[in-house]
Coordinates of C-alpha atoms in Angstrom, one line a residue:
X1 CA 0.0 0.0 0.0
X2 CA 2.6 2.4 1.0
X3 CA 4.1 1.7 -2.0
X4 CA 1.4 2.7 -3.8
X5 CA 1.5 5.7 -2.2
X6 CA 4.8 6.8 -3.6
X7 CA 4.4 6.0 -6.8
X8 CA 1.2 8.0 -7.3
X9 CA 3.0 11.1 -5.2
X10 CA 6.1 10.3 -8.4
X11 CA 3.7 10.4 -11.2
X12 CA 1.9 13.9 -9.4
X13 CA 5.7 15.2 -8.6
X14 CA 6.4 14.7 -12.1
X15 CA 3.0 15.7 -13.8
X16 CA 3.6 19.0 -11.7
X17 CA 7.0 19.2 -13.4
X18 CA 5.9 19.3 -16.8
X19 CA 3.5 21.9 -16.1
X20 CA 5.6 24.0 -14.7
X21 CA 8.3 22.9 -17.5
X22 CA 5.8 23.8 -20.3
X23 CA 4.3 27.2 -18.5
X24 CA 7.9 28.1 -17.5
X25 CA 8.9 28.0 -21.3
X26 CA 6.1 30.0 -22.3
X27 CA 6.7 32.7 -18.7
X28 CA 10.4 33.1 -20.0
X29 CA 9.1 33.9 -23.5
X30 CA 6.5 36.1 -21.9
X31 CA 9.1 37.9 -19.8
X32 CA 11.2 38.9 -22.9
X33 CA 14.6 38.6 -20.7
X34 CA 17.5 38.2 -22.8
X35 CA 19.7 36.6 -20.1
X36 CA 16.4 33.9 -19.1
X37 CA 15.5 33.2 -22.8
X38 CA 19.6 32.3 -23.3
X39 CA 19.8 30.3 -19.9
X40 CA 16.4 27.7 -21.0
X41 CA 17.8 27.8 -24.7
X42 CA 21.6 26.4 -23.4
X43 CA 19.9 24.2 -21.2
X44 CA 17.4 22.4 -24.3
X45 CA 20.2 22.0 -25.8
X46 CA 22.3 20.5 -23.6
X47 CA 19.5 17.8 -23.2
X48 CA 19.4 17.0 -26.9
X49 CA 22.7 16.5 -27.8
X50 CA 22.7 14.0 -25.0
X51 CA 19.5 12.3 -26.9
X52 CA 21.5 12.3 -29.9
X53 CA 24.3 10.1 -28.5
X54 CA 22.0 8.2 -27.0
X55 CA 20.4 7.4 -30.5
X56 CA 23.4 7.0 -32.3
X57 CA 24.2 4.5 -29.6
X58 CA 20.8 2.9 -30.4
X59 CA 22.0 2.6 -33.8
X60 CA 25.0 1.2 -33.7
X61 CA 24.0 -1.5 -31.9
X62 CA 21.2 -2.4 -33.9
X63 CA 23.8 -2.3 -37.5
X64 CA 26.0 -5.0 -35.1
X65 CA 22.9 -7.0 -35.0
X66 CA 21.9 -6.6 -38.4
X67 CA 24.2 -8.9 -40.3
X68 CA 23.1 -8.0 -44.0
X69 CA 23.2 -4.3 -42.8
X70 CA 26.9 -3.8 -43.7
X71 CA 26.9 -5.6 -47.1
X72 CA 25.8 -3.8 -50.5
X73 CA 23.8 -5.6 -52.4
X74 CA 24.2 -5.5 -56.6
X75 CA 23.4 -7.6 -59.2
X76 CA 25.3 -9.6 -61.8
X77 CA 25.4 -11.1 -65.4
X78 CA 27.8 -13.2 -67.0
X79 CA 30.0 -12.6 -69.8
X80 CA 29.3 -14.2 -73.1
X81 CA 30.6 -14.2 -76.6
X82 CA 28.7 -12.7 -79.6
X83 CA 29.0 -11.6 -82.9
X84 CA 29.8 -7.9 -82.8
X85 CA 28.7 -5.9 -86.7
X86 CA 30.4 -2.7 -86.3
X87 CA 29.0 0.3 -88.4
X88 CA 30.0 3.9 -89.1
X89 CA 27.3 6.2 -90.2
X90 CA 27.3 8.9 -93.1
X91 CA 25.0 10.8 -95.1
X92 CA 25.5 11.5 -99.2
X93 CA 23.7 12.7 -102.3
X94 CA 22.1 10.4 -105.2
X95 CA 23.5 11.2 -108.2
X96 CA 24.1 10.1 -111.8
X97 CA 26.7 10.3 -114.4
X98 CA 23.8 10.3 -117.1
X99 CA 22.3 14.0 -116.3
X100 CA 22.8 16.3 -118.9
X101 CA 21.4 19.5 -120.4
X102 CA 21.5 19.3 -124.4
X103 CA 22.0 22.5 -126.3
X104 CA 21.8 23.6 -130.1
X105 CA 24.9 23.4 -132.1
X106 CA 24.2 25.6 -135.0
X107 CA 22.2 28.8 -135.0
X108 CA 18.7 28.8 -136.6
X109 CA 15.0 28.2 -135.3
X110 CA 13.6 25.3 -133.7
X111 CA 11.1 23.5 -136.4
X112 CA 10.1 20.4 -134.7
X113 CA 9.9 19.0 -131.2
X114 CA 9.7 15.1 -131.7
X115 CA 9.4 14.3 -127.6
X116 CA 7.9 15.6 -124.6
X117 CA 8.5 15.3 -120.4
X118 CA 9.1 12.4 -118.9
X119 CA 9.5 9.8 -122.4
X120 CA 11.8 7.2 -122.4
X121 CA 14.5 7.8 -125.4
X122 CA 17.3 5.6 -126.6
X123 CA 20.5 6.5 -127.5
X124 CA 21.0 8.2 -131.5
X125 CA 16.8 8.7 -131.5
X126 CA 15.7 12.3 -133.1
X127 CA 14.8 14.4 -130.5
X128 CA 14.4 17.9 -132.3
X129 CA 15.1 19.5 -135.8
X130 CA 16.4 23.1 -136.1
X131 CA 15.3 25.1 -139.4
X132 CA 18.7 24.8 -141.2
X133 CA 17.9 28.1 -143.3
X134 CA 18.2 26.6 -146.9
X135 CA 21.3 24.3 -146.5
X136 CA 19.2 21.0 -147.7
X137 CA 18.9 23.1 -151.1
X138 CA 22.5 24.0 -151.1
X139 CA 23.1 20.0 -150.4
X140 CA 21.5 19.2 -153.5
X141 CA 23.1 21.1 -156.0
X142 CA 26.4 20.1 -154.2
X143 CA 25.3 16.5 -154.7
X144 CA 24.5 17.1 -158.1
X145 CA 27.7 18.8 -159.2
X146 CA 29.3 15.8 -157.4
X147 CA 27.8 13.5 -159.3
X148 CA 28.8 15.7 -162.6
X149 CA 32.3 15.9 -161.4
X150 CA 32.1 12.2 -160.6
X151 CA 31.4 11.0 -164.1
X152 CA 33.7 13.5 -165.6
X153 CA 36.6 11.9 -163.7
X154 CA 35.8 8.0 -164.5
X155 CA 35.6 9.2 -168.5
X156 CA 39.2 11.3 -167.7
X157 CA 40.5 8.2 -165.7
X158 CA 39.6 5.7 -168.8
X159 CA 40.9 7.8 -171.5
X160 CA 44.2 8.4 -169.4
X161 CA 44.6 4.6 -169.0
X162 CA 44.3 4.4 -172.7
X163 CA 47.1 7.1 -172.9
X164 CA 43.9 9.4 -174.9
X165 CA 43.8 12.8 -173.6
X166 CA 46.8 15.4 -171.6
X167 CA 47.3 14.8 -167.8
X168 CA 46.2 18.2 -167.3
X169 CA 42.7 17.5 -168.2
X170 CA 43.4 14.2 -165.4
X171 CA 44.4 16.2 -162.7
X172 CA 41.7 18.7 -163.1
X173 CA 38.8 16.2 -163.4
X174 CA 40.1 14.0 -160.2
X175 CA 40.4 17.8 -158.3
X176 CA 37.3 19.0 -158.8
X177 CA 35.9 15.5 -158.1
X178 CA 37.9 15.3 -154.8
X179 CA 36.2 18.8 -154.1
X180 CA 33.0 18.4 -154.9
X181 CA 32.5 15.3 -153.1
X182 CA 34.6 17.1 -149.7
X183 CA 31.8 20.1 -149.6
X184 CA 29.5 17.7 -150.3
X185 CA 30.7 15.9 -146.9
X186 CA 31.3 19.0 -144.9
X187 CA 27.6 20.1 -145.2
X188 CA 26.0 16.9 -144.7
X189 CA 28.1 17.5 -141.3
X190 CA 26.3 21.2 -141.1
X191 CA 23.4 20.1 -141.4
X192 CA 23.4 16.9 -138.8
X193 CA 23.8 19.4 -136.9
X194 CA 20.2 20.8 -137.2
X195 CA 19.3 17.3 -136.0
X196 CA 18.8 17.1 -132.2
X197 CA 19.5 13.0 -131.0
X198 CA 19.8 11.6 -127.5
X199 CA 23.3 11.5 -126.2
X200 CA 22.5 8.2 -124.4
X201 CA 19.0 5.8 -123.3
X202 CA 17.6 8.0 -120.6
X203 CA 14.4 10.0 -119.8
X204 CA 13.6 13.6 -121.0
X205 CA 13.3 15.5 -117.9
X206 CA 12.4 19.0 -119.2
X207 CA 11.7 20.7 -122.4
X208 CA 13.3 24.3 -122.0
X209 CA 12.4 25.3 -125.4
X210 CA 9.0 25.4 -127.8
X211 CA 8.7 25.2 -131.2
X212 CA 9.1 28.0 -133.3
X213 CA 11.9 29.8 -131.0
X214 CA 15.1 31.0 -132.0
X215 CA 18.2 28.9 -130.5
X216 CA 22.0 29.3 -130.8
X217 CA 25.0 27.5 -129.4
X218 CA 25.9 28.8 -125.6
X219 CA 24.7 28.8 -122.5
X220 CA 21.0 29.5 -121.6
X221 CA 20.1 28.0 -125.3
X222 CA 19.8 24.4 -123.4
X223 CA 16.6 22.7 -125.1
X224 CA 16.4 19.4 -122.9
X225 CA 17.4 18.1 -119.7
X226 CA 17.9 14.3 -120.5
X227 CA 18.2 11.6 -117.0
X228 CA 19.4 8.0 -117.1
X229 CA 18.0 6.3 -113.9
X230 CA 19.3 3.0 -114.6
X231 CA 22.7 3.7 -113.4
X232 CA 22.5 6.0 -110.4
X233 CA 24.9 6.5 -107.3
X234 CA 25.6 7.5 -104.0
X235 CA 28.6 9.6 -103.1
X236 CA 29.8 10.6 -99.7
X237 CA 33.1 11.3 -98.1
X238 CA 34.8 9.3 -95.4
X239 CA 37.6 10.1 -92.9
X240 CA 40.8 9.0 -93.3
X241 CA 40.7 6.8 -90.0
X242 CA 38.7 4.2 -92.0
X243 CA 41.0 4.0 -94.8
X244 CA 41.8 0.6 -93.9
X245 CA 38.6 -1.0 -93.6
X246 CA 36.2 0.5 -95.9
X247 CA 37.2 -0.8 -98.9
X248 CA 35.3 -1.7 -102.6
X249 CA 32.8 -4.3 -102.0
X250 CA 31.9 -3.7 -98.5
X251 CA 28.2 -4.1 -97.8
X252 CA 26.3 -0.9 -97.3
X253 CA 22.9 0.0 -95.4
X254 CA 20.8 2.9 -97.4
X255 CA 18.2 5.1 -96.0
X256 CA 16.2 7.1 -97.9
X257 CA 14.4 9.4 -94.8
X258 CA 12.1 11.3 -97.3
X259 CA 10.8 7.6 -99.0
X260 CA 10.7 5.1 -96.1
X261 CA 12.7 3.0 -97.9
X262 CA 16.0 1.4 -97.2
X263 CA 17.7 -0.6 -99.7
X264 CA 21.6 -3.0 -99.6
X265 CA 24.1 -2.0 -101.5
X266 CA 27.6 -2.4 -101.7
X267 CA 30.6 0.4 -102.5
X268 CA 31.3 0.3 -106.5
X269 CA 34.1 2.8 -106.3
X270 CA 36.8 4.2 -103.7
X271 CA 39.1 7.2 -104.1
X272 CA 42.8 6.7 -104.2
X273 CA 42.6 10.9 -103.2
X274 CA 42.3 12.2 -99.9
X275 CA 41.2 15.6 -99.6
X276 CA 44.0 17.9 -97.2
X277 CA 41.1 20.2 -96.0
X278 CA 38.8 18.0 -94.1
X279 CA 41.2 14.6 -94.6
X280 CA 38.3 12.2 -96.4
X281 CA 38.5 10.2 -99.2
X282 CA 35.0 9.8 -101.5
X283 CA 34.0 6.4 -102.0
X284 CA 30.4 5.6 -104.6
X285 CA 27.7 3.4 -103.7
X286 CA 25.5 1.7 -106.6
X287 CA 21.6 2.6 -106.0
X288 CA 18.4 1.5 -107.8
X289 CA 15.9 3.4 -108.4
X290 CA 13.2 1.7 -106.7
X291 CA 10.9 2.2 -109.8
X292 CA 11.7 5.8 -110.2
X293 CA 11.1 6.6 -106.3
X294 CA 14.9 7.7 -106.0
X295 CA 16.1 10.6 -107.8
X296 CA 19.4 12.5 -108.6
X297 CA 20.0 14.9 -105.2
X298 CA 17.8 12.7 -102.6
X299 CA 19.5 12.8 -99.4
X300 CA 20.3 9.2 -98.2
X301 CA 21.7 7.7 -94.6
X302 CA 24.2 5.4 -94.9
X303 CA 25.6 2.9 -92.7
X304 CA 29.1 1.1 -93.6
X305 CA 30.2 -2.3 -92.0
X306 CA 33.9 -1.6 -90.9
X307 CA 34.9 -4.0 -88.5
X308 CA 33.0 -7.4 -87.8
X309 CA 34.1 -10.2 -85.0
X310 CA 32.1 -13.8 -84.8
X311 CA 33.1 -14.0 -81.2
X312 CA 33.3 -10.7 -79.4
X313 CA 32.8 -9.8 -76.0
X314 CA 30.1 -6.7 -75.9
X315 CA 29.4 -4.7 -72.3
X316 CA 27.9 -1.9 -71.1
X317 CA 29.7 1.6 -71.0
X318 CA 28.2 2.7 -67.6
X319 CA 29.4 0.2 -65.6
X320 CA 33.4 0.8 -67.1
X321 CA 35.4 3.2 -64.2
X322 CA 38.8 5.1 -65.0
X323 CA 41.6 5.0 -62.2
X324 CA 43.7 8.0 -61.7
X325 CA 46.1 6.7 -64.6
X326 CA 42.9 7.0 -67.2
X327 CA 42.8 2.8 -67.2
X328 CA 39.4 1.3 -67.7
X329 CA 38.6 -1.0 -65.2
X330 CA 35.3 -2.8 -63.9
X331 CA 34.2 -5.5 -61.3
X332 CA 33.8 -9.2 -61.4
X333 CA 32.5 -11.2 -58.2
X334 CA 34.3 -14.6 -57.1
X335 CA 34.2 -17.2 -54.0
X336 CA 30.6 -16.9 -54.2
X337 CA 28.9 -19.1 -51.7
X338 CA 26.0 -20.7 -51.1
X339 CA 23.5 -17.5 -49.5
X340 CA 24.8 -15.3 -52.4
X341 CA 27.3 -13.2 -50.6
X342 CA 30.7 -13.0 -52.5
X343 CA 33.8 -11.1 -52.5
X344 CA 34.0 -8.6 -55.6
X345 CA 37.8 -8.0 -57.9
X346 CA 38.9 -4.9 -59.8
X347 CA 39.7 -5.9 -63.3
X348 CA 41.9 -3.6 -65.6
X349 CA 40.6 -3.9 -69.3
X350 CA 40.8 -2.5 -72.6
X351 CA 38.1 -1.3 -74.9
X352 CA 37.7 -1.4 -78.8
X353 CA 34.3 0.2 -80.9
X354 CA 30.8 0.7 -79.7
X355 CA 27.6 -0.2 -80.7
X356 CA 24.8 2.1 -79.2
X357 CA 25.1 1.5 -75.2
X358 CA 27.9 -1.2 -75.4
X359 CA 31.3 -1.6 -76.0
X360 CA 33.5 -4.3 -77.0
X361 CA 36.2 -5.3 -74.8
X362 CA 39.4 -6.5 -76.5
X363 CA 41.9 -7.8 -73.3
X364 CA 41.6 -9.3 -69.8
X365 CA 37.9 -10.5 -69.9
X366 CA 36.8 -13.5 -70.9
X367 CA 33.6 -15.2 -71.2
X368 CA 32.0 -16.8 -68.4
X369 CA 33.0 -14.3 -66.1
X370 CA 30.4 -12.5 -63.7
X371 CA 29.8 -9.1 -63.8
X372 CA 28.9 -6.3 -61.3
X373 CA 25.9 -4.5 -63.1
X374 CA 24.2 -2.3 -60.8
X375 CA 26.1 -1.1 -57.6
X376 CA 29.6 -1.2 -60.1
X377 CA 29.8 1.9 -58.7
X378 CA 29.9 1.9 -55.5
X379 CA 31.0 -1.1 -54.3
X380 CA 35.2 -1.2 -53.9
X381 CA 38.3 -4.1 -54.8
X382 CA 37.5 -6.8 -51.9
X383 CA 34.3 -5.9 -51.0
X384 CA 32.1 -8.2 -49.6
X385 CA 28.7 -8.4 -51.3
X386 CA 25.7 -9.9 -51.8
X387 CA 24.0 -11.1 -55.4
X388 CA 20.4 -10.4 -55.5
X389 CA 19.9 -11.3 -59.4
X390 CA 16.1 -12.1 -59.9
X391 CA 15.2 -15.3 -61.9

């Protein structure tokens, strides 16, 4: 009973305390003393630090009973060989040998236009006449005074055989013969001239000039743009790093952005020329035209195959460290044991070429080994740790 008594007189005693704790707080406040309000502040103070070694204490204790408290976890993957297609990317320009503006070559007016936009010509076909201003007349009284001078010679040549006649009257006939039949020759090439034929088998593109206009040799006189599609290209400029590897033959990826199309190809040509300014070389990439989708000009993306390995060794680049040195390192686990925990192993490696987040590592790793993937970081050569991998 009496000790009854004194525990409710404690629990009274320290009820009263907090009361007057809690109105003392607020009387110090209300008193606006300097020298109070600086006494109760030192003294709350004083009390919490002491609660914070207490805690820490608390703490500590409860990390040396925690047994998985101390030990990072991360998670692994194991090392295996693949085949690694290396790429460099480029852009370049369709274009075609075969494009070509055709212009006049003699003076006169344009009589006939035999074609129009977007026909298919071969090679030698008449594409447009030019007025030749009366040399077909000319031609015709040439080609008759030819054939005059002609038969004038064979009658000279058989009496001169037969020892009839002076040499003089030879000569003359077989001169004027020669002659005749040389200006006969020389405008028959005049007026071929008037005769406007397709360079090569192509398509007419545009038709700068109508019927009936007056056209002369020069520029701005061109009278057809004519396009062969059949034997178009892509040319592009590489650096001189890669002059080793990209070489004629070499398969090639093409992108046209604008169609939605990509196409294989291969590289037809490579320059032997590498340019000082911007140290490039040009290679040329063979191109259909997808049934006259692709034309001369058409940006394309390319993608060139450089290096290829059947049996490479591909990682990912955020889990590669540098020391102070600039070496690449990572970290593989060992001595793992039977709850997962095992002891992690700083490996110094070297890296070759990438392919979008990976990298291909050329020395010191080889497959089968295990991998710290997340926590590489942060975990330290020696460590111990524990795998949580899911499955």
């Amino acid at each position: 009973m009496k000790n009854i008594y004194l525990l409710l007189l404690t629990a009274l005693i320290l009820t009263s305390c907090e009361g007057k704790k809690a109105t003392s707080v607020a009387g110090i406040l209300a008193t606006n003393d300097l020298a109070q309000i600086k006494s109760k502040k030192a003294a709350l103070d004083a009390k919490q630090q002491a609660l914070s070694v207490d805690l820490k204490q608390l703490n500590d204790r409860l990390d040396a009973l925690n047994e998985d408290k101390n030990i990072p976890l991360i998670t692994t993957f194991k090392v295996k060989e693949t085949v690694f297609t290396h790429f460099i990317e480029l852009q370049g320009n369709v274009q075609t040998k075969q494009n070509v503006l055709i212009y006049p070559e003699m003076p006169g007016i344009l009589k006939s236009v035999f074609v129009k936009e977007g026909q298919h010509v071969v090679k030698g076909q008449v594409l447009a006449k030019i007025d030749d201003g009366g040399m077909s007349e000319q031609l015709a009284q040439l080609t008759a005074n030819a054939q005059l001078a002609k038969t004038t010679f064979a009658r000279q040549n058989r009496l001169w055989s037969q020892k009839i006649g002076s040499e003089m009257q030879y000569l003359q006939a077989k001169t004027s013969f020669e002659a005749q039949t040389s200006a006969v020759n020389q405008l028959k090439s005049q007026l071929e001239k008037a005769v406007v034929r397709a360079p090569f088998t192509g398509i007419i593109d545009n038709i700068f000039k109508e019927r009936g206009v007056v056209v002369a040799p020069g520029m701005g006189s061109e009278i057809f743009r004519i396009i062969n599609l059949s034997n178009m290209y892509i040319e592009t400029e590489v650096p001189e790093t890669y002059i080793g590897s990209i070489t004629k033959g070499k398969a090639v990826s093409i992108n046209f952005p604008v169609l939605g199309e990509t196409v294989n190809s291969k590289i037809r040509q490579v320059g032997n020329f590498i340019n000082p300014s911007n140290r490039s070389f040009k290679i040329e990439i063979g191109v259909s035209s997808l049934d006259g989708k692709v034309k001369p000009n058409l940006t394309a993306k390319l993608k060139l195959n450089d290096y290829t390995k059947t049996n490479a060794i591909l990682i990912p680049q955020s889990i590669i460290s540098e020391n102070a040195k600039g070496a690449q390192f990572i970290y593989i686990v060992k001595e793992k044991k039977a709850d997962n925990e095992a002891v992690t192993e700083r490996l110094i490696i070297e890296t070759g070429k990438t392919q979008g987040d990976f990298i291909e590592v050329t020395k010191n790793l080889l497959a089968g080994a295990e991998i710290v993937m997340e926590g590489a970081r942060s975990v330290t050569n020696g460590q111990v740790v524990k795998v949580i991998n899911k499955k």
